[in-house]
Structure formats: C-alpha cells, structure tokens
Amino acid sequence: MLPSVAAIQGQQLANRSDVSFRPKTGGNPDTAAALDKLWLHIASGNSLDQLESDVFTDGIITSRGFYDVRLDFTDNIFGDIRIKLVNPYNVILDPDAEEYEPRHWKEVWTTKWLSHDDIARMYGKDVANQLKGKTQSRYEIGYDFVDKRFGSFGGGDRRVGDEFDPEAKHRRRFRVLERQHRTKSIRPHFVDMISGETRMVPEGWDDAKIRQAVQLYNLQVIKRPAEIIHWTTTIDDVLAHNEESPYNCFTLGPYFPFFRHGTTIGLVENMIDPQELYNKTKSQELHVINSTANGGWQGEEGQLANMTEEELEHRGAETGLVIMRKPGSAPLEKIQPNQIPSGLDRIGYQAAEDLKEISMASDSLRGFDREDVAAKSILAKQAMGASNFAMPLENLQRTRALLAKRVLDLVQEFYTEERAFNITGNSIGAQAEELRVNQQTPEGEIVNNLQAGEYEVQITTVPARNNFEETQFQQAKE
C-alpha cells in the first residue's frame, strides 16, 4: 500500500494554497491586507505546511484528521494562536452529526492519558489529590481508566508517590475525557440597525465598553438566546473542569477525504483486503517453493555405500552432498518436484493490480509506466489520474477554509490590544516588515482595527514553487 499512499501524498504536496481576506459588512480593505500578512505570520509560526501534510496523511489512512486551534500564553502574555495536530484515534465525534463543519455538531470528545503530575499541573492539586490511591474505575472499567506501566526500581527502592503503586511498583496514568458541547443561554447581542445583523457581546465587556461600541458603530443591544460552548473535563468520577469555553466554537477542525451524512471514508481502508490477499499469496508461493525444493531420491534397496537410507532422507537436500553407491548398482535418480500451480501467481498479480485500481494511483501517476509508452501519453494519463483525487483535495480546500475562518475568529476576538508583528514573506530574499494592528492615532482613530467589520476567506490553490517554475519554463520553451 505504501507506494499508493506516497503517490496520494505527492498530489497534496504539489498543491498548496494561498489564503486571503476580503472585506464584507463594515470591513476595511487596508485591514484585510493586514489580515493577509497576519495570516502569513501565524502560518509560519505554526509550520502550517507540515501540519497540513500530517493532517492529510491522517485523513487518507484513518479517514479522519484533526487540527486543534486555541490560544497559547507560554511566550506572549496577550496570547498567540497555536495550531496543533491531534491523534484522530483520540477524538470521538457527535454520533448525530451529519455536517462537515463543526458549527453544526452538538458535541465533540477528546481523550488522553496523563500522569498524576500532569493532572496536578493542568487542573490543580485538589483534583490530583482526589485520584490518590485509585487503581481502577468506580464504574468497573479499570482496564481503561488506569494505565499501569512497569517501573523497575532496583536495590529495594520503595519509592512511594501519588503516581506510583508501591505494592505492584507500577507507574500510573489516568484517562482524561474532555467534552466540548453546546448549551443555550440568554446573552446580550449587538444589532446593526442598517443591515440587521447581530453579534453576541464578547464575554468580559463592561458597560462602558459596550456603550462606546454602540455610539461608535450605531448599534443597539438586545438580549436573545445564544449557543454557548461548554467545556467539561472528567477523570473517572472526578470533575476536573466545568466552565464555559473561552471560544465561540469547538477548538477542533476536521479533515475527511470522503464525507457523506456523517460517514467518513479514507483511502486506505479499501486497500487492506487486497493487501492481505497479496501477502497471503506470496506466503503461499514461498511455502510451495520450500515444500517442493527437494523432491527426493529413488533407487534400489541397499545400494548406498557411504550412508544409510535414513541419512539420505535427512541430508538429501544438502548442498554439495556426495553419494557413494555400491559397484554395479544403477545411479540414483532425483525425483523432480511439482511445479508451482499456475493460478497461484495469477492471484498474486491480480491482488497487486487491485491495489492500484482501488487506490486510484496508476503506474503512470507513480512514474512506473513502461518504457515504450509515449511521453505525451504518460502526461495525459497523469493528468487524468490526478482527477481521481478531486474529492479528497476538494475537502482539503474545505478544511483550509474552516481553519482560516477559525483563525480569523480568534484574531477578532482576542487580538484586541495594540500589537506589533514581524512579517516575512515566503519568497527567497523577502524582507521583514513590521505590522502594527489596533494602533490608535492622535486623532482617536484606530488603524488596522481587527475587531471592526466582517471579512470573508478566499482560498486559492497554487502549485508548489518548484512545480510552478518548471511549468513556466516549459511554457516559455513551447
């Protein structure tokens, strides 16, 4: 399967994307240009090209890939947007979800294993103390709640700690369940009296700031029901965290190669059975060859001079074996083994062809065409073969748009202070540029006000730099 998976990955690597923002209601073209540069800064800081390749690989192998987008305050007190890869096996989706976009999901679960020290650091010592002495779940699922790892303490070391079992000498980790789900609540909303659009007042805004926004943008404030993201974290029967999420949507962003009404399909699942058939066939061929490599000997009774018949039976397949027969006896005749059944190698060949057909990665696409095939024909078949991956790549575009919208939401919601960023382009020799946002002028205006207005995301597919330059060179020659 690996050559087919590598060919599919090559299609993704050859098609990168550019993200740009366009002003909508109340948007400013200069601010949109600032958002374009800010996106480059965020994408570069998170190595987004490599992350996208990892998410795409997770998707084609497991049918599901996930980003996690949230603020990180490690290096900046105001917070930086961090995009991380999530193990798809640790994510449990809403079983009733039928839409690709997370804003239509009711809930999403993530699970992870944490040590006692990690729990104390993330959720506090009070939560960690409640886990003291726990060796199994209260709900009789201890095998999936406490993971005991053997710790070899030598020399009679009876180290006793919260994350060690002093009797069995095991290091313990606990399964942590993190649930993000939607709840209903009555909240104040801004209303644009011209367009009629509404937006919920950000959490933490005081009355003075709300009045300033109302006067500045000609808004009104009303109370209406709103969907709130609630964040609940449990460790067995211990409640570690239960508060409203600081974000207005789920932190997870999905990638599904094929998606239909809540059912996801990757590109590897359908290749598993042909791969197993191929492995079985090759194993059977090797078994037949080994069992028929030495067909045995036939001769007259008592004609061997330097060994017994039993020794010939055990040593008959040795390399360089010397057999001495008694004078006057006829030469021994070696029995020819049976040939490998003709249908066996045909099954192996067909299994290999099935792998190519089911994966949609043909010999032409992988560069393994026969030498007698014309170059123009190979190019035409490669172009047609690339169209087989239109849907996985189209869904990758959808994921890119979801990620860009998620980043835009976080920028408009949390990048509220005046901040400066050093922006460096992707081109060779690009000069660094300082970008300032939310900068207030002496006249009271705010330059690059990220909170004001709405913006739409545009995703443009661009070839990789080397592919693009090679294509330009070929067109120039023609």
XYZ file of C-alpha atoms in Angstrom:
478
model
C 0.000 0.000 0.000
C 2.873 2.377 0.716
C 3.649 3.349 -2.932
C -0.017 4.224 -3.478
C -0.163 6.275 -0.269
C 3.042 8.071 -1.272
C 1.555 8.937 -4.674
C -1.540 10.381 -2.994
C 0.632 12.401 -0.617
C 2.527 13.723 -3.620
C -0.712 15.147 -5.024
C -1.249 17.092 -1.806
C 2.337 18.331 -1.651
C 2.106 19.590 -5.241
C -0.978 21.695 -4.459
C -0.505 24.299 -1.765
C -2.851 27.175 -1.050
C -2.863 30.928 -0.543
C -5.262 32.446 1.990
C -6.579 35.982 1.573
C -9.295 38.008 3.267
C -11.872 40.242 1.588
C -13.902 42.918 3.405
C -17.642 42.391 3.847
C -20.027 44.316 6.098
C -18.090 47.117 7.774
C -14.753 45.723 6.625
C -11.794 47.823 5.569
C -9.521 46.961 2.581
C -6.420 48.070 4.497
C -7.389 45.893 7.453
C -7.990 42.986 5.053
C -4.437 43.436 3.733
C -3.203 43.452 7.336
C -5.079 40.202 7.965
C -3.346 38.653 4.940
C 0.040 39.481 6.453
C -1.037 38.351 9.911
C -2.098 35.003 8.439
C 1.417 34.555 7.000
C 2.845 35.243 10.458
C 0.547 32.712 12.157
C 1.047 30.054 9.458
C 4.824 30.422 9.595
C 4.904 30.339 13.397
C 2.929 27.077 13.443
C 4.728 25.373 10.480
C 1.331 25.053 8.854
C 2.563 23.373 5.659
C 3.991 20.451 7.637
C 0.909 20.272 9.868
C -1.361 20.185 6.845
C 0.599 17.259 5.401
C 0.251 15.383 8.704
C -3.494 16.038 8.884
C -3.911 14.958 5.251
C -1.975 11.743 5.927
C -4.145 11.007 8.973
C -7.206 11.535 6.816
C -6.264 9.203 3.975
C -5.105 6.469 6.384
C -7.701 6.641 9.176
C -10.447 8.577 7.289
C -10.189 11.424 9.842
C -7.611 14.121 10.529
C -7.890 16.928 13.089
C -6.385 20.302 13.900
C -6.666 21.883 17.330
C -6.706 25.697 17.317
C -6.540 27.676 20.536
C -4.628 30.452 22.295
C -1.285 29.787 23.953
C 0.107 32.130 26.612
C 3.508 30.485 27.020
C 5.530 33.047 25.075
C 3.150 36.014 24.978
C 1.016 37.360 27.797
C -1.593 38.511 25.269
C -1.749 35.047 23.715
C -0.563 33.529 20.435
C -2.689 31.358 18.175
C -1.380 27.787 18.240
C -2.371 25.119 15.710
C -1.565 21.549 16.719
C -2.066 18.071 15.328
C -4.489 15.782 17.170
C -4.366 11.996 17.094
C -7.591 11.004 15.286
C -7.928 7.907 17.478
C -8.320 10.199 20.500
C -11.314 12.081 19.068
C -14.942 10.962 19.415
C -17.392 12.902 17.256
C -21.041 13.641 17.833
C -22.823 10.442 16.698
C -25.731 12.520 15.391
C -23.561 14.868 13.318
C -24.336 14.929 9.606
C -22.435 18.051 8.549
C -18.779 18.562 7.695
C -18.493 21.829 9.604
C -18.105 21.653 13.395
C -20.548 24.545 13.930
C -23.332 22.041 13.232
C -22.080 19.492 15.773
C -23.622 19.245 19.231
C -20.513 17.940 20.976
C -17.057 16.520 20.497
C -14.910 14.444 22.864
C -11.147 14.120 23.146
C -9.322 11.675 25.368
C -5.732 11.448 26.535
C -3.568 9.738 29.131
C -1.998 11.993 31.781
C 0.219 11.237 34.746
C -0.549 12.421 38.254
C 1.969 15.256 37.924
C 0.471 16.398 34.617
C -3.004 16.453 36.161
C -1.771 18.491 39.126
C -0.116 20.989 36.811
C -3.090 21.366 34.437
C -6.098 21.018 36.749
C -4.720 21.757 40.205
C -3.546 19.782 43.199
C -7.085 19.380 44.578
C -8.080 17.332 41.536
C -4.853 15.328 41.673
C -5.350 14.553 45.364
C -8.765 13.031 44.628
C -7.003 10.461 42.443
C -4.725 9.237 45.219
C -4.905 5.515 45.691
C -7.172 4.946 42.657
C -6.219 1.739 40.890
C -9.438 1.103 38.989
C -12.510 2.922 37.835
C -15.506 3.432 40.069
C -17.596 2.235 37.132
C -15.775 -1.115 36.852
C -13.822 -0.170 33.747
C -10.450 -0.021 35.453
C -8.653 -1.551 32.488
C -9.451 1.598 30.507
C -9.116 4.172 33.267
C -5.729 3.434 34.885
C -2.779 2.549 32.669
C -0.124 0.810 34.764
C 3.368 0.923 33.332
C 6.018 -1.289 34.912
C 8.701 0.708 36.693
C 11.818 -1.257 37.628
C 13.085 0.234 40.873
C 16.236 -1.584 41.887
C 18.002 -2.087 45.198
C 14.907 -2.304 47.381
C 13.756 1.181 46.414
C 10.228 1.522 47.876
C 9.505 4.840 46.244
C 6.030 5.905 47.260
C 4.304 8.704 45.371
C 0.917 9.679 44.041
C 1.714 8.372 40.566
C 3.203 5.043 41.743
C 1.618 1.922 43.131
C 4.002 0.972 45.992
C 2.796 -2.642 46.098
C 2.885 -3.543 42.408
C 5.566 -0.977 41.534
C 3.651 0.415 38.600
C 3.675 3.912 37.197
C 0.099 5.059 36.719
C -1.526 7.230 34.092
C -5.187 8.244 34.077
C -7.555 8.582 31.165
C -8.841 12.153 30.871
C -12.108 12.819 28.999
C -12.567 16.331 27.647
C -16.021 17.195 26.305
C -16.930 20.355 24.408
C -20.685 20.685 23.973
C -23.288 23.315 23.162
C -25.711 24.818 25.675
C -28.393 27.531 25.430
C -28.201 30.820 27.318
C -29.717 34.321 27.163
C -26.970 36.780 26.240
C -26.743 40.436 25.120
C -26.187 40.957 21.379
C -25.124 43.902 19.259
C -27.560 44.704 16.435
C -26.510 46.647 13.335
C -29.513 48.874 12.637
C -28.661 49.139 8.933
C -28.012 45.522 7.962
C -29.893 43.855 10.832
C -27.006 41.505 11.584
C -26.350 40.510 15.186
C -23.258 39.510 17.114
C -23.008 38.391 20.719
C -21.301 40.840 23.064
C -17.868 39.395 23.918
C -17.544 37.883 27.362
C -15.979 40.282 29.866
C -17.014 43.571 28.231
C -18.128 46.105 30.839
C -20.966 48.623 30.388
C -18.608 51.450 29.434
C -17.044 49.471 26.599
C -20.447 48.344 25.353
C -21.737 51.967 25.304
C -18.630 53.066 23.427
C -19.194 50.413 20.751
C -22.892 51.350 20.473
C -22.081 55.028 19.908
C -19.152 54.432 17.584
C -20.841 51.955 15.213
C -24.533 52.979 15.561
C -25.573 49.726 17.247
C -28.244 48.617 19.652
C -28.100 45.962 22.356
C -30.763 43.290 22.789
C -30.932 40.043 24.739
C -31.656 36.837 22.869
C -30.897 33.092 23.139
C -27.412 32.082 22.107
C -25.481 28.831 21.814
C -22.595 28.689 24.271
C -19.729 26.209 24.139
C -19.345 24.462 27.493
C -16.146 22.690 28.473
C -16.285 19.696 30.836
C -13.296 17.564 31.806
C -13.657 14.396 33.875
C -11.235 11.762 35.161
C -13.361 8.773 36.103
C -15.753 10.186 38.752
C -13.579 13.273 39.412
C -14.738 16.551 37.870
C -11.570 18.372 36.808
C -13.059 21.306 34.892
C -16.596 22.524 34.176
C -16.897 26.042 32.760
C -17.895 27.929 29.658
C -15.346 27.745 26.883
C -13.472 30.977 26.174
C -14.057 30.308 22.464
C -17.260 30.628 20.473
C -16.769 27.314 18.641
C -15.064 23.957 19.079
C -11.281 24.011 19.080
C -11.099 21.002 16.734
C -11.098 21.349 12.947
C -11.634 18.209 10.833
C -10.415 16.818 7.542
C -12.374 13.971 5.936
C -11.263 12.667 2.479
C -14.806 11.457 1.757
C -17.771 12.550 3.840
C -21.455 11.772 3.401
C -24.113 12.306 6.077
C -21.788 11.656 8.986
C -19.957 8.706 7.417
C -16.253 9.153 6.712
C -14.124 7.101 4.345
C -10.378 7.277 3.796
C -8.264 5.836 1.013
C -6.506 3.036 2.889
C -9.443 1.085 4.346
C -10.415 -0.325 0.954
C -6.833 -1.401 0.256
C -6.487 -3.536 3.386
C -8.186 -6.632 1.973
C -6.215 -6.662 -1.334
C -3.012 -6.141 0.667
C -3.843 -9.120 2.901
C -4.646 -11.215 -0.170
C -1.320 -10.208 -1.711
C 0.548 -11.105 1.498
C -1.245 -14.438 1.754
C -0.497 -15.297 -1.864
C 3.191 -14.512 -1.546
C 3.365 -16.521 1.676
C 1.669 -19.452 -0.055
C 4.048 -19.260 -3.017
C 7.031 -19.340 -0.634
C 5.506 -22.307 1.179
C 5.050 -24.226 -2.099
C 8.606 -23.464 -3.189
C 10.057 -24.589 0.138
C 7.981 -27.755 0.220
C 8.872 -28.752 -3.346
C 12.504 -27.603 -3.485
C 13.746 -31.176 -2.883
C 11.596 -33.852 -4.469
C 13.645 -36.724 -3.005
C 15.583 -39.657 -4.465
C 14.715 -43.051 -5.847
C 16.963 -46.091 -6.230
C 17.404 -49.751 -5.339
C 17.427 -51.071 -1.813
C 20.869 -51.459 -0.257
C 22.843 -49.673 -2.998
C 24.205 -46.825 -0.797
C 27.845 -47.218 0.297
C 28.655 -44.133 2.426
C 25.357 -43.587 4.252
C 22.177 -45.288 5.238
C 18.791 -44.645 3.668
C 17.713 -42.758 6.784
C 20.742 -40.433 6.476
C 19.935 -39.793 2.832
C 16.400 -38.930 3.853
C 17.642 -36.224 6.237
C 20.650 -34.993 4.234
C 19.314 -35.343 0.711
C 18.757 -31.579 0.284
C 22.264 -30.531 1.390
C 24.430 -28.518 -0.984
C 27.467 -30.447 -2.258
C 26.209 -33.786 -0.940
C 28.374 -36.743 -2.096
C 26.568 -40.054 -2.516
C 28.620 -43.229 -2.978
C 26.842 -46.294 -4.373
C 27.980 -49.889 -4.427
C 29.735 -51.172 -7.544
C 27.398 -52.387 -10.242
C 24.338 -50.633 -8.895
C 22.329 -48.238 -11.042
C 22.711 -44.449 -10.457
C 20.230 -42.848 -8.077
C 17.579 -40.762 -9.784
C 16.440 -37.447 -8.316
C 12.668 -37.005 -8.190
C 11.607 -33.737 -9.878
C 9.302 -31.593 -7.657
C 5.909 -30.443 -8.799
C 5.629 -27.031 -10.464
C 4.024 -24.080 -8.673
C 0.312 -24.051 -9.544
C -0.226 -21.589 -12.391
C -3.232 -19.974 -10.721
C -1.297 -19.040 -7.584
C 0.974 -16.452 -9.191
C -2.029 -15.147 -11.130
C -3.854 -14.444 -7.864
C -0.835 -12.510 -6.568
C -0.655 -10.461 -9.762
C -4.368 -9.694 -9.594
C -4.081 -8.611 -5.944
C -1.300 -6.188 -6.885
C -3.434 -4.781 -9.707
C -6.406 -4.440 -7.357
C -4.273 -2.325 -5.033
C -3.524 0.107 -7.869
C -7.127 0.255 -9.046
C -8.705 0.676 -5.620
C -6.138 3.291 -4.533
C -6.639 5.130 -7.867
C -2.834 5.521 -8.095
C -1.956 4.111 -11.523
C 1.522 3.254 -12.828
C 1.529 6.473 -14.841
C 0.744 8.575 -11.785
C 3.569 6.941 -9.837
C 6.048 7.234 -12.734
C 6.284 3.485 -13.327
C 4.941 3.328 -16.886
C 6.550 1.032 -19.421
C 9.491 2.383 -21.405
C 7.650 2.014 -24.718
C 4.831 4.401 -23.710
C 4.979 7.833 -25.339
C 5.774 10.786 -23.083
C 2.682 12.734 -24.182
C 0.516 9.731 -23.406
C 2.048 9.471 -19.931
C 1.361 13.172 -19.271
C -2.240 12.793 -20.423
C -2.773 9.754 -18.181
C -1.140 11.535 -15.234
C -3.495 14.480 -15.668
C -6.491 12.149 -15.826
C -5.222 10.115 -12.862
C -4.859 13.258 -10.752
C -8.572 13.959 -11.242
C -9.322 10.783 -9.265
C -8.268 12.647 -6.122
C -10.501 15.634 -6.809
C -12.797 14.953 -3.859
C -10.064 14.405 -1.199
C -8.343 17.576 -2.411
C -11.646 19.462 -2.539
C -12.336 18.510 1.069
C -8.806 19.615 1.919
C -9.751 23.019 0.491
C -12.825 22.991 2.724
C -10.645 22.231 5.742
C -8.299 25.067 4.799
C -11.233 27.470 4.673
C -12.534 26.234 8.047
C -9.088 26.706 9.577
C -8.734 30.222 8.161
C -12.187 31.191 9.476
C -11.309 29.753 12.872
C -8.082 31.767 12.995
C -9.988 34.888 11.884
C -12.499 34.403 14.717
C -9.722 34.108 17.288
C -7.913 37.144 15.888
C -11.032 39.319 16.012
C -11.996 38.063 19.459
C -8.662 38.041 21.298
C -6.202 40.236 19.384
C -7.708 43.386 20.900
C -4.578 45.177 22.137
C -2.172 47.190 20.062
C 0.391 44.685 18.881
C 3.358 44.574 16.501
C 4.388 41.590 14.358
C 7.420 40.952 12.163
C 6.171 39.584 8.844
C 8.463 37.780 6.413
C 7.186 36.531 3.076
C 7.730 33.061 1.652
C 9.757 34.165 -1.351
C 13.540 33.892 -1.367
C 15.143 37.118 -0.214
C 11.902 38.551 1.185
C 12.417 41.486 3.528
C 10.969 41.560 7.030
C 8.132 44.008 7.571
C 6.661 45.304 10.802
C 2.866 45.122 11.052
C 1.010 47.063 13.732
C -2.625 46.353 14.496
C -5.195 48.143 16.673
C -2.968 51.224 16.662
C -4.687 54.399 17.901
C -3.736 57.676 16.238
C -3.646 61.079 17.993
C -6.940 61.883 16.239
C -8.607 58.963 18.033
C -8.853 56.668 15.002
C -7.758 53.034 15.173
C -5.537 51.820 12.336
C -5.959 48.151 11.368
C -8.802 47.669 13.825
C -9.184 43.893 13.792
C -12.449 43.919 15.768
C -14.380 46.124 13.354
C -16.182 44.686 10.350
C -16.600 41.295 8.771
C -14.317 39.532 6.326
C -14.664 36.542 4.065
C -11.965 33.952 3.432
C -10.734 33.127 -0.050
C -8.626 30.017 -0.679
C -6.566 29.867 -3.870
C -4.788 26.673 -4.883
C -1.240 27.269 -6.061
C 1.330 24.709 -7.213
C 4.459 24.122 -5.220
C 7.266 26.545 -6.061
C 9.435 24.049 -7.969
C 6.434 22.724 -9.943
C 5.303 26.263 -10.788
C 8.739 27.340 -12.003
C 9.160 24.170 -14.039
C 5.764 24.701 -15.682
C 6.668 28.305 -16.554
C 9.940 27.132 -18.100
C 8.168 24.522 -20.221
C 5.612 27.080 -21.404
C 8.412 29.523 -22.294
C 10.137 26.869 -24.408
C 6.923 25.992 -26.214
